[in-house]
Short mmCIF file of C-alpha atoms in Angstrom, two decimals:
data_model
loop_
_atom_site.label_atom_id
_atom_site.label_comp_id
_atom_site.label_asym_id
_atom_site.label_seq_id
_atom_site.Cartn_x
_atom_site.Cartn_y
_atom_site.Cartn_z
CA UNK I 1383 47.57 15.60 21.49
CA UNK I 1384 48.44 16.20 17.90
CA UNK I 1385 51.68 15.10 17.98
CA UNK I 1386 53.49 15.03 14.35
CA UNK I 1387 55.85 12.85 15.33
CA UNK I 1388 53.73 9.64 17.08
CA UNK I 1389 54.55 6.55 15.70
CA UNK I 1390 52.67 6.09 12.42
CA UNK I 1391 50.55 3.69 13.00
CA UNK I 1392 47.95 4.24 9.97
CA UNK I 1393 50.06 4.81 7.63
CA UNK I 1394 49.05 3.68 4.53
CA UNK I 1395 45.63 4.26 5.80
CA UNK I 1396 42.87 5.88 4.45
CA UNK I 1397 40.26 7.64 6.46
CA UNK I 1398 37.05 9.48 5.53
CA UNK I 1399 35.45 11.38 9.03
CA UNK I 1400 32.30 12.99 8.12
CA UNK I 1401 31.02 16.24 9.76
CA UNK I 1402 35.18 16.95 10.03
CA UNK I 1403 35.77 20.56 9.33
CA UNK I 1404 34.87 21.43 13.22
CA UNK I 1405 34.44 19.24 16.54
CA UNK I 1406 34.99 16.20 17.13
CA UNK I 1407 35.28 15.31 13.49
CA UNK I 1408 38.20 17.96 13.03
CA UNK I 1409 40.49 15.98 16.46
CA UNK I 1410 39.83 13.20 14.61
CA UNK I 1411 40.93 13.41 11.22
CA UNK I 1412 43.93 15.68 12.63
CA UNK I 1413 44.81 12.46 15.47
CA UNK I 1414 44.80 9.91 12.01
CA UNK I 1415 46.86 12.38 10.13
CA UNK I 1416 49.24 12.59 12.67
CA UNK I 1417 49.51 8.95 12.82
CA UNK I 1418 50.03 8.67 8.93
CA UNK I 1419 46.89 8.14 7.45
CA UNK I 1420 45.50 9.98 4.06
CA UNK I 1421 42.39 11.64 4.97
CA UNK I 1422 38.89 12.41 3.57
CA UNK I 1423 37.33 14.99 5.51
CA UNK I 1424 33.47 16.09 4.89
CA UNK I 1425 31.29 19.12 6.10
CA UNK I 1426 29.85 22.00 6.51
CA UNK I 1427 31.59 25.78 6.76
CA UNK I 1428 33.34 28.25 4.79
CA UNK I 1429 35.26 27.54 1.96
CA UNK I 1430 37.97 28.99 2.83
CA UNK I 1431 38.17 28.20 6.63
CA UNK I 1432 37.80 24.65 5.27
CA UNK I 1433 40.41 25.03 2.78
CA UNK I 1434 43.19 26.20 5.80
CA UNK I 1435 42.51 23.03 7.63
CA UNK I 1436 42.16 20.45 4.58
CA UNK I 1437 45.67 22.60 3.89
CA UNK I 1438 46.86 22.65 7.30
CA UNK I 1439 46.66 18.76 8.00
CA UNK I 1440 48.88 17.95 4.59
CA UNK I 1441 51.51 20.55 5.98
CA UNK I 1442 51.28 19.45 9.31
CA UNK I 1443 51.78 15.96 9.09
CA UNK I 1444 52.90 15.32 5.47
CA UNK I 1445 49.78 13.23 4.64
CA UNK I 1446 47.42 13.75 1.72
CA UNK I 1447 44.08 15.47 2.71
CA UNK I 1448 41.00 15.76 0.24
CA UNK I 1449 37.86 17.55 0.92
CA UNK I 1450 34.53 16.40 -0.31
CA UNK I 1451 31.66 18.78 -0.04
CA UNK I 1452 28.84 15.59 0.01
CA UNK I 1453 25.58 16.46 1.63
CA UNK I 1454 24.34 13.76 4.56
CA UNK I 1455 20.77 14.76 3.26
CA UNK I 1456 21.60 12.31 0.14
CA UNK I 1457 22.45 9.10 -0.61
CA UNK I 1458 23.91 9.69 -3.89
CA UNK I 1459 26.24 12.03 -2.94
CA UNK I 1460 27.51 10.23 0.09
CA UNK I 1461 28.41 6.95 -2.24
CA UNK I 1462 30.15 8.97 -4.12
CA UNK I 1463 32.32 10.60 -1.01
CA UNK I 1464 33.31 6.93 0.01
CA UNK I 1465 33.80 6.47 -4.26
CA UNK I 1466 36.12 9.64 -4.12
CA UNK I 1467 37.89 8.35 -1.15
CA UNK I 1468 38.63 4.88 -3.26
CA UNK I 1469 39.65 6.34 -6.36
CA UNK I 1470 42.39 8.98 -4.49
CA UNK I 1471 43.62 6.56 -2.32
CA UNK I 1472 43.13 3.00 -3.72
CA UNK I 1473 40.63 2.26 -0.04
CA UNK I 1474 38.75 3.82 2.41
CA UNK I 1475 40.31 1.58 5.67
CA UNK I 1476 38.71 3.52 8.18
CA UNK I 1477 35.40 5.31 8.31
CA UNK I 1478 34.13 7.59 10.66
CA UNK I 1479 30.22 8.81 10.97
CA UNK I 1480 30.45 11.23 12.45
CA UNK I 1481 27.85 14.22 11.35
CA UNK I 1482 25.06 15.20 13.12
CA UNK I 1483 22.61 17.59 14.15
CA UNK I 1484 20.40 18.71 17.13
CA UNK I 1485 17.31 20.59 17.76
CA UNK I 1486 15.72 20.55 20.98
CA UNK I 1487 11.57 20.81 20.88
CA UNK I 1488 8.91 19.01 23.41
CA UNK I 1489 7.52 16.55 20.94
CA UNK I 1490 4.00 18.21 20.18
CA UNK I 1491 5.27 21.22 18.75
CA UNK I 1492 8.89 19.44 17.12
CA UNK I 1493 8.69 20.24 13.32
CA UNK I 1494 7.88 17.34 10.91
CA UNK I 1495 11.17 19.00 8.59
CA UNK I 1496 13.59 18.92 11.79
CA UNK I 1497 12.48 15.16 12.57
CA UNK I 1498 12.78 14.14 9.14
CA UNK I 1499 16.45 16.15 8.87
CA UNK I 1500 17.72 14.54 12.27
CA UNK I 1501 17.01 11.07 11.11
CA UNK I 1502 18.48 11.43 8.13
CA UNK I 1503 21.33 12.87 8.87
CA UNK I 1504 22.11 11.04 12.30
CA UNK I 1505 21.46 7.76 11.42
CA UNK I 1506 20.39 7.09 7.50
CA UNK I 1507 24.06 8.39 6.22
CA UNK I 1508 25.52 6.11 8.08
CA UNK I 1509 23.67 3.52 6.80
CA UNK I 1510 24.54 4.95 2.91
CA UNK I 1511 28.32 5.69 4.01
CA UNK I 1512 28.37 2.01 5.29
CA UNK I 1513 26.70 0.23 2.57
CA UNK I 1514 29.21 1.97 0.00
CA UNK I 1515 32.38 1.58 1.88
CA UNK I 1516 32.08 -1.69 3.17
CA UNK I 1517 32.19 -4.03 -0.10
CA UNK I 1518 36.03 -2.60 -0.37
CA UNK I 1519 36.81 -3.55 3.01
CA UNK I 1520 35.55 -6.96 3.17
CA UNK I 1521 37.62 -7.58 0.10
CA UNK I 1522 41.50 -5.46 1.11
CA UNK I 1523 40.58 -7.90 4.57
CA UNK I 1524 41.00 -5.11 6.79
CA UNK I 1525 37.87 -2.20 7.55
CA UNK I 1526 37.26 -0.15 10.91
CA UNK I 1527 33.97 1.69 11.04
CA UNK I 1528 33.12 4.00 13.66
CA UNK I 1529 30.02 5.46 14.77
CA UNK I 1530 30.17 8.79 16.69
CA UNK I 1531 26.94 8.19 18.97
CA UNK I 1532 26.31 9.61 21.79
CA UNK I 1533 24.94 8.66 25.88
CA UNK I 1534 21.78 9.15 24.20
CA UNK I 1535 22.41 5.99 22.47
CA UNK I 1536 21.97 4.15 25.96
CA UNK I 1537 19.69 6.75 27.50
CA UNK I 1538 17.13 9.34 26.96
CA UNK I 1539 16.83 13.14 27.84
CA UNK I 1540 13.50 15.14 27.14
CA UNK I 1541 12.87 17.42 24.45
CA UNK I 1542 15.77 15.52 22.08
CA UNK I 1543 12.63 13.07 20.56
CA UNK I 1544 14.45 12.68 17.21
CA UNK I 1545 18.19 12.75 18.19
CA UNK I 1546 17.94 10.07 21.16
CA UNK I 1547 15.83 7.78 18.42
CA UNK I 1548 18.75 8.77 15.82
CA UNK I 1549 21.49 7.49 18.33
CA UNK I 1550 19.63 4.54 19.51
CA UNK I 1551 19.05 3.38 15.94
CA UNK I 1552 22.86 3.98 15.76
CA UNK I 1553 23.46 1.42 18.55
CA UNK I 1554 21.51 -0.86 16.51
CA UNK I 1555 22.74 -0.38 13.21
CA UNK I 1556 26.39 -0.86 14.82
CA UNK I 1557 25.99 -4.43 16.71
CA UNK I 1558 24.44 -5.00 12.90
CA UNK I 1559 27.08 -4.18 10.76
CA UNK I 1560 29.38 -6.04 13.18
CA UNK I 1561 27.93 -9.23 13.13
CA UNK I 1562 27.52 -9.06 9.28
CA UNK I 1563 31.15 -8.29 8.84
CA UNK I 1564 32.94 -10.36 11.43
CA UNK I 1565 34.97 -12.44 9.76
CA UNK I 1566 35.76 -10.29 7.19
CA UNK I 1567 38.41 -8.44 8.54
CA UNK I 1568 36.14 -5.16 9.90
CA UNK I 1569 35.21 -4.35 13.00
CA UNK I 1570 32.26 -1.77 13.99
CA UNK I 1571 32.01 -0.27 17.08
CA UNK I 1572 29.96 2.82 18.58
CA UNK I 1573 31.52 6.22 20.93
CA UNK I 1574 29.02 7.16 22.91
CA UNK I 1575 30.07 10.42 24.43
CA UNK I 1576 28.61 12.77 26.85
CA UNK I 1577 28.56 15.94 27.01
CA UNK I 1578 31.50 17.34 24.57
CA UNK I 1579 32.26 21.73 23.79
CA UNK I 1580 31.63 21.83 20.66
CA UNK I 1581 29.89 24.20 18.37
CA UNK I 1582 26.74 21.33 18.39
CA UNK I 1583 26.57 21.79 22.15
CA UNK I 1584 26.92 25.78 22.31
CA UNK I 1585 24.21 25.93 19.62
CA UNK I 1586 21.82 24.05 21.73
CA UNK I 1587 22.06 26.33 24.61
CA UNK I 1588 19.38 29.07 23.16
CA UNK I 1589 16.88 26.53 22.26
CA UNK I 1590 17.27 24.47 25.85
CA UNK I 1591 17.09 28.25 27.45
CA UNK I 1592 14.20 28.96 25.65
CA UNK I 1593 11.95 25.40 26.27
CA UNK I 1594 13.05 24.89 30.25
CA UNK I 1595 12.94 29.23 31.29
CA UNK I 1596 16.78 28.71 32.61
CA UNK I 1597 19.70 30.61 32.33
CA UNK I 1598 22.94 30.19 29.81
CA UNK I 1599 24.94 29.06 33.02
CA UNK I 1600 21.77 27.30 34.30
CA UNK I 1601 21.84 25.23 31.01
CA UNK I 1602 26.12 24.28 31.24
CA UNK I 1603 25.97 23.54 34.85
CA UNK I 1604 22.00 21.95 35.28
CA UNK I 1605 21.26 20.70 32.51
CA UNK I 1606 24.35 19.83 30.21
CA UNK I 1607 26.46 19.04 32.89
CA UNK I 1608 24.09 17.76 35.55
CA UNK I 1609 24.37 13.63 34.41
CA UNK I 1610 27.82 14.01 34.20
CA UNK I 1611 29.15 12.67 37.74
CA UNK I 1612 32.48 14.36 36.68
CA UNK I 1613 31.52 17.76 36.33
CA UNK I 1614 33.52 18.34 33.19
CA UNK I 1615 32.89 18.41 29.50
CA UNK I 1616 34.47 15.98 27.57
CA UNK I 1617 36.76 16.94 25.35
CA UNK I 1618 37.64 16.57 21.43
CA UNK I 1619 40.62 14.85 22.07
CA UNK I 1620 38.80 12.42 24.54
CA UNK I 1621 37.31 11.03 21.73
CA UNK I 1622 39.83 11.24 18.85
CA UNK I 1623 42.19 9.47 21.19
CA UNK I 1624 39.67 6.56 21.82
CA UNK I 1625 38.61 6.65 17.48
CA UNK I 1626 42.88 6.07 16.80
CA UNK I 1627 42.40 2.73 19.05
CA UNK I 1628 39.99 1.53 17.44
CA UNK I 1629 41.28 2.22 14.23
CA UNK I 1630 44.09 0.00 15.33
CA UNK I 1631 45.57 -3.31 14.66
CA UNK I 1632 45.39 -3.89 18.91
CA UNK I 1633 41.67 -3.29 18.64
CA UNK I 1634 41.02 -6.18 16.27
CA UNK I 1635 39.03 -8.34 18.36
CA UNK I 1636 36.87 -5.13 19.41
CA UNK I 1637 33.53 -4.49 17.37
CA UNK I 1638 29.78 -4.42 18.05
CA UNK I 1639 31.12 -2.39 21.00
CA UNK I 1640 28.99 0.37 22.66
CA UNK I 1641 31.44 2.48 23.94
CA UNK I 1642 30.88 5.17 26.97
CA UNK I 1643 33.06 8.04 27.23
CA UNK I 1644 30.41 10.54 29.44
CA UNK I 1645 32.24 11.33 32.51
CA UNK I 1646 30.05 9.01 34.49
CA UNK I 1647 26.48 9.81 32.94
CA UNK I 1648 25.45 6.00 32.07
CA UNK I 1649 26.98 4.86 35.64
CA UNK I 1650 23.67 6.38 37.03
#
């Protein structure tokens, strides 16, 4: 649900969803456009693929849309994404980490550069986007921050070594945040999804062929979707619907939250 005309309830809003130009990232800065917020979107692709959806979202829903090219490998860059997002829109309200990547190894043979690339990407930009854009928040009175996680924030599969201690640190680093900013007018809470198509997931599938000897379908329906009780992937929109809540002024008393949305995985 993209809906142009939902009631605007961000407008005047700012939000700045990294690893946006695809996936989850994408629903999410097109369900906060929709519902009148400026947006800051971040990542990875072709210029001018990226260019038709930074475009796209301004003609779509008649919101401002900026693209900044920062790098999740660096600190300096990502202060000054969350220093762009200020100086365009006078705040960055609402912040979204939401980059990340995968690679799928048993532990002994998972390379020292992929470890290192995981961490930083899964879990230290957060802690750089955070530590940039919260000083404005705390001081407009008003902040969401939202960590994309993942069920491997609450639970552990083989072969993901780096990713599962990414999104556990996650976990961690949200309940953190949210205690530090609690009265301060900024809440910080975690989605923990399962299972979601996107191009993250389908890129996996060669590597989790390769390490277990299974089939493409074996992977989807034995290994992918075999903790989810429901059978289903989740989808995009799953989660973008779940992010606009708790970008909210109804989710106000909601942060240090750990949030399932795995079709039943963390039931088990």
């Amino acid at each position: 649900m993209n809906d142009a005309s939902q009631p605007k309830t961000l407008a005047n809003r700012t939000a700045l969803i990294t690893g946006s130009t695809s996936g989850i990232g994408l629903a999410m800065a097109r369900r906060f456009a929709a519902a009148g917020a400026n947006i800051v979107i971040n990542g990875l692709g072709e210029a001018d693929a990226i260019e038709t959806e930074r475009a796209g979202i301004e003609a779509e829903f008649g919101v401002r849309c900026i693209y900044s090219p920062a790098n999740m490998l660096s600190g300096a860059e990502i202060g000054d994404m969350v220093k762009l997002a200020l100086e365009s829109f006078g705040g960055c309200d609402i912040l979204v980490n939401n980059a990340g990547i995968q690679h799928v190894s048993p532990i002994e043979e998972f390379p020292d550069e992929k470890w290192q690339a995981i961490i930083q990407i899964n879990l230290i930009a957060a802690f750089h986007s955070i530590k940039a854009a919260l000083p404005a928040m705390k001081q407009r009175g008003f902040g969401r921050i939202i960590n994309v996680a993942s069920a491997h924030a609450l639970v552990a599969s083989p072969y993901k070594s780096a990713y599962v201690a990414a999104k556990h640190g996650i976990a961690g680093l949200t309940k953190t945040v949210a205690l530090e900013a609690a009265t301060d007018g900024v809440t910080v809470n975690a989605i923990c999804p399962g299972y979601v198509w996107t191009p993250l997931v389908e890129k996996q599938i060669p590597d989790t062929m390769a390490a277990r000897g299974l089939t493409k379908e074996q992977v989807i329906h034995d290994v992918l979707l075999e903790a989810q009780p429901t059978k289903q992937f989740v989808t995009v929109d799953h989660i973008a619907g779940l992010a606009l809540f708790l970008a909210s002024d109804e989710a106000a008393s909601m942060t240090g939250a750990i949030l399932s949305v795995d079709g039943g995985w963390t039931a088990h």
